[in-house]
Amino acid sequence: MLRKGFVLAIIACLAVANTVQSPFPDPLPLKGPFFFVHDPSLVQRPDGKYFLFTTHDKAGIITATHLDGPWTVVGSILPNNSTIQLPGRDDIWAPDVSFHNDQYYAYYAVSTFGSQDSAIGLAISSTMEPGSWVDHGLVYNSTTGDDFNTIDPNLSIDEHGNPVLSFGSFWDDIFQASLTKNLTAVNSNPVGVSFNSTSPNPEEGAFVWKHDSFFYLFISSGLCCGFVADDLPPPGDEYKVFVGRSTSAHGPFLDAKGIDMRDTGGTLVLGSHGNVYAPGGQVIFTDRTTNKDVFVYHYVPAIDSPSPYNDSFSSLGLNGIDWSSGWPVLTEL
Ligand SMILES: *[C@@H]1O[C@H](CO)[C@@H](O)[C@H](O)[C@H]1NC(C)=O
Ligand SMILES: *[C@@H]1O[C@H](CO)[C@@H](O)[C@H](O)[C@H]1NC(C)=O
Ligand SMILES: *[C@@H]1O[C@H](CO)[C@@H](O)[C@H](O)[C@H]1NC(C)=O
Ligand SMILES: *[C@@H]1O[C@H](CO)[C@@H](O)[C@H](O)[C@H]1NC(C)=O
Ligand SMILES: *[C@@H]1O[C@H](CO)[C@@H](O)[C@H](O)[C@H]1NC(C)=O
Ligand SMILES: *[C@@H]1O[C@H](CO)[C@@H](O)[C@H](O)[C@H]1NC(C)=O
Ligand SMILES: *[C@@H]1O[C@H](CO)[C@@H](O)[C@H](O)[C@H]1NC(C)=O
């Protein structure tokens, strides 16, 4: 009773504080019509054009010449489905695009909701335009009984210049494995780098980003989707973004209090506020136009939507990042 009353009192204080000032800045207002985005990846070509990639639509491609839009849905990475023969090959989740060997590499996931029969695949393009992507198929897979689920891939380059693939979703959460030099196959056993011990162990959407002398591991924690406006999960159980950092791309990643992310550590970067509900699927990119780091994520509109809290209206969130404390603090863009 006492504990419950105490918790309720804290929630009441937070609610009051929230109406005064949100702890998080609002995302950049976007011009143009609504477009769906989930688990975004954002890359800018040398000519300045922005390419945004999304879950569903066979790994949808959305482009713009200005960050604040208008954004145009132009096609898919895999219009003819993935060559990986697993259920979900005609859907495609969480494309992760980055530039290597003079080409754009898109790691993507083939799976279905709640299944561990999942695979990470790779498609390569020299322009990122629809019709230019060549599917190279399977990079790595998981199956029932593994500690991990091979979705939400992210390729990063470690302190020795070697490629490392981060991935994972629920089960024992976030893992890393090394890739061959040609970036097409995994050549080590996966190692766990982040784990939330509270059931249902809800971590996914990992990526590793180097800034100054640290590697930062960002994760999305909580429930991503399937919200119903009058039956939301308890506040805080929906998606939100945590970070930890390490001097190595392989960890151990510690949060601002020194807690290891393998022991349910994580410093909150972004949570629900105002119109932004369940933000996650995050990634960072450096805008060549302004030379600024941009924090990119999706969120479910809680107010400004034809159907509040409905993830069919999942939207693009863009914020700036203040790194001056050694930890990422979001700013207005
Ligand atoms: C993609 O997959 C769907 C569902 O299995 C199938 O109906 C469709 O024919 C496939 N498209 C191609 C080009 O193979
Ligand atoms: C998809 O398949 C069609 C028909 O075979 C082909 O013309 C087209 O080039 C393919 N698209 C891609 C991106 O592979
Ligand atoms: C990948 O899938 C195959 C079955 O197609 C399975 O034998 C293998 O164990 C899977 N790999 C992992 C790491 O689970
Ligand atoms: C990539 O390298 C591995 C060994 O490091 C090799 O087995 C594989 O065939 C190579 N793949 C391609 C597409 O070159
Ligand atoms: C994956 O990590 C790389 C390197 O840190 C970053 O450039 C890229 O944006 C990340 N992508 C996603 C989708 O997390
Ligand atoms: C761990 O999971 C619980 C239950 O969803 C959640 O309340 C908590 O914020 C999570 N913590 C981290 C660091 O992921
Ligand atoms: C969410 O929106 C979609 C598209 O408008 C609609 O089909 C679906 O029924 C909505 N779901 C809920 C739970 O309202």
Short mmCIF file of C-alpha atoms and ligand atoms in Angstrom, two decimals:
data_model
loop_
_atom_site.label_atom_id
_atom_site.label_comp_id
_atom_site.label_asym_id
_atom_site.label_seq_id
_atom_site.Cartn_x
_atom_site.Cartn_y
_atom_site.Cartn_z
CA MET A 1 0.00 0.00 0.00
CA LEU A 2 2.65 2.44 1.13
CA ARG A 3 4.78 1.66 -1.90
CA LYS A 4 1.83 1.95 -4.25
CA GLY A 5 0.81 5.30 -2.74
CA PHE A 6 4.40 6.52 -3.06
CA VAL A 7 4.57 5.48 -6.70
CA LEU A 8 1.25 7.18 -7.45
CA ALA A 9 2.52 10.36 -5.78
CA ILE A 10 5.61 10.31 -7.98
CA ILE A 11 3.52 9.73 -11.10
CA ALA A 12 1.30 12.66 -10.10
CA CYS A 13 4.38 14.90 -9.69
CA LEU A 14 5.73 13.79 -13.08
CA ALA A 15 2.35 14.47 -14.67
CA VAL A 16 2.36 18.00 -13.24
CA ALA A 17 5.98 18.52 -14.31
CA ASN A 18 5.13 17.26 -17.80
CA THR A 19 2.41 19.83 -18.31
CA VAL A 20 4.90 22.55 -17.32
CA GLN A 21 7.83 21.51 -19.49
CA SER A 22 8.59 18.33 -21.42
CA PRO A 23 12.06 16.91 -20.75
CA PHE A 24 12.44 16.30 -24.50
CA PRO A 25 12.36 18.71 -27.45
CA ASP A 26 9.70 18.32 -30.15
CA PRO A 27 10.74 16.79 -33.48
CA LEU A 28 11.34 19.01 -36.53
CA PRO A 29 7.97 19.94 -38.11
CA LEU A 30 7.73 18.34 -41.58
CA LYS A 31 6.21 19.80 -44.74
CA GLY A 32 4.05 17.80 -47.12
CA PRO A 33 1.63 14.89 -46.78
CA PHE A 34 1.90 12.06 -44.22
CA PHE A 35 4.16 9.12 -45.04
CA PHE A 36 4.63 5.97 -42.97
CA VAL A 37 8.03 5.25 -41.45
CA HIS A 38 9.14 2.63 -38.92
CA ASP A 39 12.73 1.69 -37.93
CA PRO A 40 14.15 4.44 -40.14
CA SER A 41 17.60 4.53 -41.71
CA LEU A 42 18.62 7.88 -43.22
CA VAL A 43 21.50 8.43 -45.64
CA GLN A 44 22.52 11.52 -47.60
CA ARG A 45 24.08 11.11 -51.04
CA PRO A 46 27.04 13.35 -52.05
CA ASP A 47 24.61 15.33 -54.29
CA GLY A 48 22.72 16.28 -51.10
CA LYS A 49 19.63 14.12 -51.70
CA TYR A 50 18.25 12.37 -48.59
CA PHE A 51 17.22 8.70 -48.70
CA LEU A 52 15.02 7.38 -45.90
CA PHE A 53 14.36 3.64 -45.58
CA THR A 54 11.52 2.01 -43.65
CA THR A 55 10.14 -1.29 -42.40
CA HIS A 56 7.34 -2.76 -44.60
CA ASP A 57 6.70 -1.83 -48.26
CA LYS A 58 9.46 -4.39 -49.11
CA ALA A 59 11.90 -1.98 -47.43
CA GLY A 60 10.40 1.30 -48.59
CA ILE A 61 12.48 4.13 -50.06
CA ILE A 62 11.41 7.74 -49.34
CA THR A 63 13.41 10.71 -50.62
CA ALA A 64 13.67 14.48 -50.10
CA THR A 65 15.94 17.34 -51.06
CA HIS A 66 15.36 19.09 -47.71
CA LEU A 67 15.32 17.39 -44.31
CA ASP A 68 12.02 19.06 -43.37
CA GLY A 69 10.37 17.72 -46.55
CA PRO A 70 8.33 17.29 -48.50
CA TRP A 71 9.24 13.57 -48.50
CA THR A 72 8.19 11.38 -51.45
CA VAL A 73 7.62 7.61 -51.37
CA VAL A 74 9.52 6.40 -54.47
CA GLY A 75 9.72 2.59 -54.25
CA SER A 76 11.35 -0.33 -52.47
CA ILE A 77 14.75 -1.94 -51.98
CA LEU A 78 13.30 -5.41 -52.73
CA PRO A 79 10.21 -4.97 -54.98
CA ASN A 80 10.53 -8.65 -55.99
CA ASN A 81 10.84 -9.90 -52.35
CA SER A 82 13.98 -11.15 -50.62
CA THR A 83 15.64 -14.26 -52.05
CA ILE A 84 15.71 -15.63 -48.47
CA GLN A 85 13.08 -18.36 -48.33
CA LEU A 86 11.40 -17.54 -45.02
CA PRO A 87 7.95 -16.15 -44.16
CA GLY A 88 8.18 -12.36 -44.27
CA ARG A 89 10.31 -12.28 -47.44
CA ASP A 90 7.61 -10.10 -49.07
CA ASP A 91 7.51 -7.62 -46.14
CA ILE A 92 11.08 -6.75 -44.92
CA TRP A 93 11.91 -5.03 -41.62
CA ALA A 94 14.42 -2.47 -40.40
CA PRO A 95 16.70 -1.80 -43.38
CA ASP A 96 20.10 -0.45 -42.25
CA VAL A 97 21.92 1.41 -45.01
CA SER A 98 25.53 2.59 -44.92
CA PHE A 99 28.33 3.34 -47.41
CA HIS A 100 31.28 0.95 -47.86
CA ASN A 101 33.60 0.04 -50.75
CA ASP A 102 32.04 2.80 -52.90
CA GLN A 103 28.59 1.24 -52.57
CA TYR A 104 25.52 1.40 -50.34
CA TYR A 105 24.96 -1.71 -48.22
CA ALA A 106 21.43 -2.38 -46.94
CA TYR A 107 21.21 -5.01 -44.20
CA TYR A 108 17.59 -6.02 -43.71
CA ALA A 109 15.50 -8.50 -41.69
CA VAL A 110 13.13 -11.23 -42.82
CA SER A 111 10.84 -12.47 -40.04
CA THR A 112 7.28 -12.47 -38.75
CA PHE A 113 5.99 -11.04 -35.47
CA GLY A 114 7.06 -13.14 -32.45
CA SER A 115 9.03 -15.71 -34.51
CA GLN A 116 12.71 -16.62 -34.09
CA ASP A 117 12.84 -18.09 -37.61
CA SER A 118 14.47 -14.91 -38.80
CA ALA A 119 17.24 -13.88 -41.13
CA ILE A 120 19.45 -10.90 -41.84
CA GLY A 121 20.00 -10.30 -45.56
CA LEU A 122 22.03 -7.86 -47.63
CA ALA A 123 21.25 -5.83 -50.75
CA ILE A 124 23.79 -3.54 -52.47
CA SER A 125 23.37 -0.48 -54.70
CA SER A 126 25.60 2.26 -56.08
CA THR A 127 22.87 4.97 -56.09
CA MET A 128 20.15 3.90 -53.56
CA GLU A 129 17.47 4.60 -56.23
CA PRO A 130 14.57 2.13 -56.69
CA GLY A 131 15.51 -0.58 -59.22
CA SER A 132 19.23 -0.29 -58.45
CA TRP A 133 19.43 -2.75 -55.53
CA VAL A 134 20.92 -6.21 -56.04
CA ASP A 135 19.93 -8.78 -53.41
CA HIS A 136 22.82 -10.87 -52.06
CA GLY A 137 20.52 -12.79 -49.71
CA LEU A 138 21.44 -14.44 -46.41
CA VAL A 139 24.07 -13.00 -44.06
CA TYR A 140 22.97 -14.71 -40.83
CA ASN A 141 19.90 -16.41 -39.35
CA SER A 142 18.38 -17.71 -36.13
CA THR A 143 15.89 -20.39 -35.31
CA THR A 144 13.74 -21.55 -32.36
CA GLY A 145 15.90 -22.31 -29.32
CA ASP A 146 18.65 -19.76 -30.05
CA ASP A 147 19.39 -17.11 -27.39
CA PHE A 148 18.83 -14.41 -30.00
CA ASN A 149 16.57 -13.31 -32.84
CA THR A 150 18.37 -12.16 -35.99
CA ILE A 151 16.47 -8.96 -36.80
CA ASP A 152 17.21 -5.22 -36.58
CA PRO A 153 20.76 -5.43 -38.03
CA ASN A 154 23.29 -2.62 -37.76
CA LEU A 155 26.74 -2.61 -39.32
CA SER A 156 29.44 -0.54 -37.64
CA ILE A 157 33.23 -0.42 -37.90
CA ASP A 158 35.20 -1.11 -34.72
CA GLU A 159 38.34 0.57 -33.31
CA HIS A 160 40.56 -1.71 -35.43
CA GLY A 161 38.66 -1.03 -38.67
CA ASN A 162 36.85 -4.38 -38.54
CA PRO A 163 33.14 -4.74 -39.32
CA VAL A 164 30.77 -5.68 -36.50
CA LEU A 165 27.11 -6.56 -36.90
CA SER A 166 24.79 -5.72 -34.00
CA PHE A 167 21.32 -7.29 -33.97
CA GLY A 168 18.66 -8.75 -31.73
CA SER A 169 15.16 -8.43 -30.41
CA PHE A 170 13.74 -9.85 -27.18
CA TRP A 171 14.91 -13.32 -26.01
CA ASP A 172 18.41 -12.49 -24.65
CA ASP A 173 18.25 -9.12 -26.41
CA ILE A 174 21.19 -7.47 -28.20
CA PHE A 175 24.13 -9.43 -29.68
CA GLN A 176 27.14 -8.70 -31.85
CA ALA A 177 29.09 -10.85 -34.31
CA SER A 178 31.97 -10.00 -36.62
CA LEU A 179 31.59 -10.00 -40.38
CA THR A 180 33.95 -11.15 -43.12
CA LYS A 181 35.96 -8.36 -44.81
CA ASN A 182 33.59 -8.45 -47.81
CA LEU A 183 30.70 -7.78 -45.39
CA THR A 184 28.57 -10.68 -46.69
CA ALA A 185 28.79 -13.27 -43.89
CA VAL A 186 29.16 -13.63 -40.12
CA ASN A 187 32.40 -15.33 -38.99
CA SER A 188 32.18 -15.42 -35.18
CA ASN A 189 29.77 -16.64 -32.54
CA PRO A 190 27.38 -13.93 -31.32
CA VAL A 191 28.17 -12.26 -27.98
CA GLY A 192 25.53 -10.53 -25.82
CA VAL A 193 26.07 -6.78 -25.28
CA SER A 194 22.78 -5.62 -23.75
CA PHE A 195 20.08 -7.39 -21.75
CA ASN A 196 17.02 -6.25 -19.81
CA SER A 197 16.30 -8.81 -17.08
CA THR A 198 12.68 -7.66 -16.64
CA SER A 199 10.25 -9.86 -18.55
CA PRO A 200 9.49 -9.67 -21.46
CA ASN A 201 13.14 -8.53 -21.93
CA PRO A 202 12.05 -5.90 -24.44
CA GLU A 203 15.20 -4.63 -26.17
CA GLU A 204 15.70 -4.29 -29.93
CA GLY A 205 16.64 -1.78 -32.65
CA ALA A 206 20.31 -1.52 -31.59
CA PHE A 207 22.95 0.56 -33.30
CA VAL A 208 26.51 1.59 -32.51
CA TRP A 209 27.76 5.12 -33.22
CA LYS A 210 31.24 6.52 -32.66
CA HIS A 211 31.63 10.03 -31.27
CA ASP A 212 35.00 11.41 -30.10
CA SER A 213 36.64 8.63 -28.07
CA PHE A 214 33.51 6.58 -27.31
CA PHE A 215 31.30 4.07 -29.05
CA TYR A 216 27.65 4.57 -28.05
CA LEU A 217 25.18 1.68 -28.11
CA PHE A 218 21.59 2.88 -28.57
CA ILE A 219 18.65 0.52 -28.06
CA SER A 220 14.87 0.71 -28.23
CA SER A 221 13.24 -0.79 -25.14
CA GLY A 222 9.58 -1.64 -24.66
CA LEU A 223 6.58 -2.30 -26.91
CA CYS A 224 6.86 -0.93 -30.44
CA CYS A 225 3.42 -1.41 -31.91
CA GLY A 226 -0.13 -2.62 -31.77
CA PHE A 227 -1.35 0.13 -29.44
CA VAL A 228 -5.05 0.69 -28.83
CA ALA A 229 -5.95 4.20 -27.65
CA ASP A 230 -8.20 3.15 -24.75
CA ASP A 231 -6.01 0.22 -23.64
CA LEU A 232 -2.41 1.50 -23.62
CA PRO A 233 0.34 -0.39 -21.75
CA PRO A 234 1.38 0.99 -18.31
CA PRO A 235 3.31 4.27 -18.87
CA GLY A 236 6.98 3.51 -19.55
CA ASP A 237 6.37 0.04 -21.03
CA GLU A 238 6.08 1.51 -24.52
CA TYR A 239 9.14 2.11 -26.77
CA LYS A 240 11.81 4.50 -25.53
CA VAL A 241 15.50 4.96 -26.30
CA PHE A 242 18.40 4.11 -23.98
CA VAL A 243 22.15 4.55 -24.47
CA GLY A 244 25.40 3.23 -22.96
CA ARG A 245 28.99 3.87 -24.00
CA SER A 246 32.35 2.13 -24.22
CA THR A 247 35.85 2.82 -25.55
CA SER A 248 35.38 -0.32 -27.71
CA ALA A 249 32.70 -1.00 -30.35
CA HIS A 250 32.36 -4.42 -28.67
CA GLY A 251 31.56 -3.02 -25.20
CA PRO A 252 31.16 -3.39 -22.30
CA PHE A 253 28.70 -0.49 -22.64
CA LEU A 254 28.02 1.37 -19.38
CA ASP A 255 25.28 3.91 -18.74
CA ALA A 256 25.83 7.33 -17.10
CA LYS A 257 25.56 5.71 -13.63
CA GLY A 258 28.17 3.09 -14.57
CA ILE A 259 25.67 0.22 -14.89
CA ASP A 260 26.55 -2.33 -17.58
CA MET A 261 23.89 -2.63 -20.29
CA ARG A 262 24.13 -6.42 -19.86
CA ASP A 263 22.74 -5.82 -16.34
CA THR A 264 19.67 -3.81 -17.43
CA GLY A 265 21.68 -0.57 -17.61
CA GLY A 266 20.79 2.28 -19.95
CA THR A 267 20.49 6.07 -19.78
CA LEU A 268 17.23 7.44 -21.17
CA VAL A 269 17.71 9.51 -24.36
CA LEU A 270 14.10 9.85 -25.49
CA GLY A 271 10.70 8.81 -24.13
CA SER A 272 7.06 9.64 -24.82
CA HIS A 273 6.11 13.32 -24.52
CA GLY A 274 3.45 15.58 -26.04
CA ASN A 275 2.45 14.24 -29.47
CA VAL A 276 5.39 11.79 -29.44
CA TYR A 277 4.41 8.32 -28.19
CA ALA A 278 6.67 5.22 -28.13
CA PRO A 279 9.69 6.73 -29.93
CA GLY A 280 12.32 4.25 -31.17
CA GLY A 281 13.95 2.50 -34.13
CA GLN A 282 16.59 5.22 -33.76
CA VAL A 283 19.67 6.02 -35.83
CA ILE A 284 22.10 8.92 -36.19
CA PHE A 285 23.40 10.47 -39.38
CA THR A 286 25.63 13.46 -40.01
CA ASP A 287 24.00 16.02 -42.30
CA ARG A 288 26.59 17.19 -44.87
CA THR A 289 24.60 20.38 -45.43
CA THR A 290 24.97 21.58 -41.82
CA ASN A 291 27.71 19.20 -40.58
CA LYS A 292 25.43 18.39 -37.63
CA ASP A 293 24.52 15.02 -36.16
CA VAL A 294 20.80 14.32 -36.51
CA PHE A 295 18.85 11.90 -34.30
CA VAL A 296 16.37 9.98 -36.47
CA TYR A 297 13.51 7.85 -35.07
CA HIS A 298 9.87 6.94 -35.53
CA TYR A 299 7.05 7.70 -33.13
CA VAL A 300 3.31 7.11 -32.93
CA PRO A 301 1.38 10.41 -32.89
CA ALA A 302 -0.67 10.64 -29.67
CA ILE A 303 -2.68 13.71 -30.63
CA ASP A 304 -2.07 14.92 -34.18
CA SER A 305 -3.33 11.84 -36.02
CA PRO A 306 -6.52 10.62 -37.75
CA SER A 307 -6.30 7.71 -35.27
CA PRO A 308 -4.28 8.59 -32.12
CA TYR A 309 -1.80 5.93 -30.86
CA ASN A 310 -2.37 3.87 -34.04
CA ASP A 311 0.98 2.71 -35.42
CA SER A 312 -0.38 2.77 -38.98
CA PHE A 313 0.45 6.49 -38.63
CA SER A 314 4.01 5.95 -37.41
CA SER A 315 5.92 9.15 -38.26
CA LEU A 316 9.46 10.45 -38.75
CA GLY A 317 11.11 12.22 -35.80
CA LEU A 318 14.23 14.37 -36.31
CA ASN A 319 16.18 16.17 -33.57
CA GLY A 320 19.63 17.63 -33.07
CA ILE A 321 22.16 16.22 -30.57
CA ASP A 322 24.22 18.08 -27.97
CA TRP A 323 27.26 15.91 -27.16
CA SER A 324 28.99 18.47 -24.88
CA SER A 325 28.43 16.43 -21.69
CA GLY A 326 29.85 13.27 -23.30
CA TRP A 327 26.28 11.90 -23.44
CA PRO A 328 23.76 12.53 -26.23
CA VAL A 329 21.17 15.15 -25.20
CA LEU A 330 18.48 15.86 -27.80
CA THR A 331 17.90 19.41 -29.01
CA GLU A 332 15.56 21.10 -31.44
CA LEU A 333 16.72 20.95 -35.04
C1 LIG B 1 6.39 -11.81 -53.41
O1 LIG B 1 5.79 -12.61 -52.38
C2 LIG B 1 4.36 -12.65 -52.48
C3 LIG B 1 3.86 -13.43 -51.28
O2 LIG B 1 4.51 -14.67 -51.17
C4 LIG B 1 3.95 -13.31 -53.81
O3 LIG B 1 2.54 -13.28 -53.91
C5 LIG B 1 4.55 -12.50 -54.96
O4 LIG B 1 4.28 -13.16 -56.18
C6 LIG B 1 6.06 -12.40 -54.78
N1 LIG B 1 6.60 -11.52 -55.82
C7 LIG B 1 7.54 -11.93 -56.66
C8 LIG B 1 7.97 -10.94 -57.69
O5 LIG B 1 8.05 -13.04 -56.59
C1 LIG B 2 11.70 -7.51 -60.58
O1 LIG B 2 11.27 -8.48 -61.49
C2 LIG B 2 10.92 -7.94 -62.77
C3 LIG B 2 10.32 -9.05 -63.59
O2 LIG B 2 11.16 -10.16 -63.59
C4 LIG B 2 12.18 -7.33 -63.39
O3 LIG B 2 11.86 -6.73 -64.63
C5 LIG B 2 12.72 -6.26 -62.48
O4 LIG B 2 13.94 -5.78 -62.99
C6 LIG B 2 12.97 -6.82 -61.10
N1 LIG B 2 13.33 -5.72 -60.20
C7 LIG B 2 14.42 -5.76 -59.43
C8 LIG B 2 14.69 -4.54 -58.60
O5 LIG B 2 15.15 -6.73 -59.37
C1 LIG B 3 19.83 -21.06 -39.63
O1 LIG B 3 18.77 -21.88 -40.15
C2 LIG B 3 19.11 -23.25 -40.32
C3 LIG B 3 17.92 -23.97 -40.93
O2 LIG B 3 17.62 -23.37 -42.16
C4 LIG B 3 19.49 -23.89 -39.01
O3 LIG B 3 19.94 -25.21 -39.22
C5 LIG B 3 20.59 -23.08 -38.35
O4 LIG B 3 20.82 -23.58 -37.05
C6 LIG B 3 20.19 -21.60 -38.25
N1 LIG B 3 21.29 -20.83 -37.67
C7 LIG B 3 21.25 -20.38 -36.42
C8 LIG B 3 22.42 -19.58 -35.92
O5 LIG B 3 20.28 -20.59 -35.71
C1 LIG B 4 33.14 -13.32 -48.71
O1 LIG B 4 34.26 -13.85 -48.00
C2 LIG B 4 34.04 -15.17 -47.50
C3 LIG B 4 35.28 -15.61 -46.73
O2 LIG B 4 35.85 -14.57 -46.01
C4 LIG B 4 33.77 -16.13 -48.64
O3 LIG B 4 33.47 -17.41 -48.11
C5 LIG B 4 32.59 -15.63 -49.46
O4 LIG B 4 32.43 -16.44 -50.61
C6 LIG B 4 32.81 -14.19 -49.92
N1 LIG B 4 31.59 -13.75 -50.58
C7 LIG B 4 31.57 -13.02 -51.67
C8 LIG B 4 30.23 -12.65 -52.23
O5 LIG B 4 32.59 -12.65 -52.21
C1 LIG B 5 24.22 1.66 -38.09
O1 LIG B 5 25.46 2.13 -37.61
C2 LIG B 5 26.15 2.95 -38.51
C3 LIG B 5 27.55 3.22 -37.98
O2 LIG B 5 27.52 3.67 -36.67
C4 LIG B 5 25.35 4.22 -38.74
O3 LIG B 5 26.02 5.05 -39.68
C5 LIG B 5 24.00 3.84 -39.26
O4 LIG B 5 23.21 4.97 -39.39
C6 LIG B 5 23.32 2.84 -38.36
N1 LIG B 5 22.04 2.47 -38.96
C7 LIG B 5 20.95 2.10 -38.29
C8 LIG B 5 19.72 1.84 -39.07
O5 LIG B 5 20.95 1.94 -37.10
C1 LIG B 6 13.53 -2.93 -18.89
O1 LIG B 6 12.23 -3.43 -19.14
C2 LIG B 6 11.24 -2.89 -18.27
C3 LIG B 6 9.94 -3.60 -18.59
O2 LIG B 6 9.49 -3.31 -19.90
C4 LIG B 6 11.16 -1.37 -18.46
O3 LIG B 6 10.25 -0.83 -17.55
C5 LIG B 6 12.54 -0.76 -18.25
O4 LIG B 6 12.48 0.62 -18.58
C6 LIG B 6 13.58 -1.43 -19.12
N1 LIG B 6 14.88 -0.88 -18.84
C7 LIG B 6 15.85 -0.84 -19.73
C8 LIG B 6 17.14 -0.19 -19.31
O5 LIG B 6 15.73 -1.28 -20.87
C1 LIG B 7 -5.38 2.03 -37.46
O1 LIG B 7 -5.51 2.72 -38.69
C2 LIG B 7 -5.73 1.85 -39.80
C3 LIG B 7 -5.63 2.69 -41.08
O2 LIG B 7 -6.50 3.78 -41.01
C4 LIG B 7 -7.06 1.16 -39.61
O3 LIG B 7 -7.27 0.24 -40.67
C5 LIG B 7 -7.05 0.38 -38.29
O4 LIG B 7 -8.32 -0.18 -38.04
C6 LIG B 7 -6.67 1.31 -37.13
N1 LIG B 7 -6.52 0.51 -35.92
C7 LIG B 7 -7.06 0.87 -34.76
C8 LIG B 7 -6.73 -0.02 -33.58
O5 LIG B 7 -7.78 1.85 -34.64
#
